[in-house]
Amino acid sequence: MMKKFLFVFVSIALLAAPTIVAAQDEKPAEPASEESKDEKPTDAPAEEKPAEEAGEKPDPEKAPEGEEKPQEEPNGEQPVEEEATEEVEEEVEEEQVEEPDTFESDTESESEEGGFGDSPIAGLANDGGDFEPLEDIEEETLAQIIPAEVYPRIEWGGGFRFRLLGFVNYDLDTGGTSAILPPLQTFTNSAADDRQDTSIPDEDADGLWGANLRLRLDPSIHISEMLEIHTEIDFLDNIVLGTIPGARDGDDGITPELQNNIANSTQRSPQGRYWYEDAVKVNEVYGTVRSIFGELRAGRMDDHWGMGMWMNDGDCKDCDYGNNADRLFLRSGIFGLYGSFAIDFPDEGPTSKSPSRLGGQPYDLTQVDEADQFTFTIMRSPVTREDLELQQRALVEDKAIVPNGGILYRYRTQDGYFDQSDLLNAPIDPAAPPLLIYQGQSLHVFDLWGQLLYNPSHDTYVRIEAEGLLGFGSVDNDSGQP
């Protein structure tokens, strides 16, 4: 019997919060007055050398300093200035250098000497020497100002997180009927005091306290401008501090001896106690190839869309979970609009890998049980570094309302599955093959996401965002029988 189903989710976010901007206490320089612009630096007049030092006799008829010099000698002849005085005045004129009123660029001379003449920003200094505001620079020129990249190189990202947690009434008085349990002493006997009847629980206990940590590294290996490898690795992911004491190990080194917990002097790795938890978790490993046709990725990568209502990459500082997908991913864009297509591998079923065959290259044992998934998206949202800078320029400089958003369509199908649970732990026995359960299920999902950003002033930032999801599908056989 075929059954059909339908589910709808809607998520809306509205944010209007002041942005934290460092106050600038410096006052803008006041423009120079007209009088100060006309003034030019002058040197003090040089002292005149005595006539005796110049090798000439002093003129007795020369007027002393501070008195007016006679215009004409009695005999009608003009007075002759001393040659030494003329030499001193010529030296003073040579020493006087006027400061330029405007900045003159030395770009041309630098370029002739092999300087920065070919730099993308050299032209900004050659255009008269005036400062050009950011909003007046053309987008093509702005894209060239991005610092030059060196290959090969490694870019490191990530973060270290240490959290102290305190929960009060975390189970909301459900008494153990919900997924969050109350403190254990509320429904077990408590030995915290000397009461005779130790079967009485401590019903007043409602506090849970503890701490955990995580180190996340996101190194990206840039081999060339076209090739890149990205990884995401977690170390001691959300390990509750103090939960793996070495002194509690029993005779076999694994089984804990609870009575020895007070003698603990060290902590062990999670792999030494919990077989299902690793000290190191590799969340993402994928390679990227960039070309004129777009960006091609292959490997295990995060799966995120919109607000993260349905698919969330878990990259926020306080996130504990995240979606990862094994996929082939192609994305291409033009004029800020991007389209993508992905072939996903959500479930392949049993493979040839087993405890008796750990080495070599495993392979998929069948195609009938695997789930196939295809994802298409069209969106307007910043993807590259240049996109982010242009969006920030529109918000801060132009004070414009920036729209982002897109639509996603995902199709998933699966024919059936095998009911033998030990296929992952033991090799296939041809004499007793596993039972195939036919399902014939398919799923269609549409997700619409929209966002508006506005930064009207330095202390106000507005974000309006909404996401809605519609999914429907069918299952031919939901009985669990062949």
Short mmCIF file of C-alpha atoms in Angstrom, two decimals, residues 3-4 7 44 65 85 103 123 125 135 137 170 182 226 255 296 299 309 326 377 437 472:
data_model
loop_
_atom_site.label_atom_id
_atom_site.label_comp_id
_atom_site.label_asym_id
_atom_site.label_seq_id
_atom_site.Cartn_x
_atom_site.Cartn_y
_atom_site.Cartn_z
CA LYS A 3 1.27 6.15 1.63
CA LYS A 4 1.96 9.81 1.03
CA PHE A 7 5.58 18.36 6.07
CA ALA A 44 66.48 84.85 8.51
CA GLU A 65 72.79 99.81 10.33
CA THR A 85 77.46 91.44 0.32
CA PHE A 103 51.54 66.43 -2.68
CA GLY A 123 47.31 55.21 -10.66
CA ALA A 125 48.69 58.47 -6.64
CA GLU A 135 33.07 55.15 -2.53
CA ILE A 137 36.81 53.99 -6.60
CA TYR A 170 16.91 21.44 33.19
CA PRO A 182 16.81 15.26 36.22
CA MET A 226 43.03 26.80 -9.01
CA THR A 255 36.41 -1.61 33.38
CA LEU A 296 34.12 22.05 -8.40
CA GLY A 299 34.74 14.97 -0.76
CA MET A 309 16.74 25.77 9.87
CA ASP A 326 29.63 13.28 0.92
CA THR A 377 20.18 25.88 -5.72
CA ILE A 437 13.27 -5.22 2.07
CA PHE A 472 6.40 15.80 0.29
#
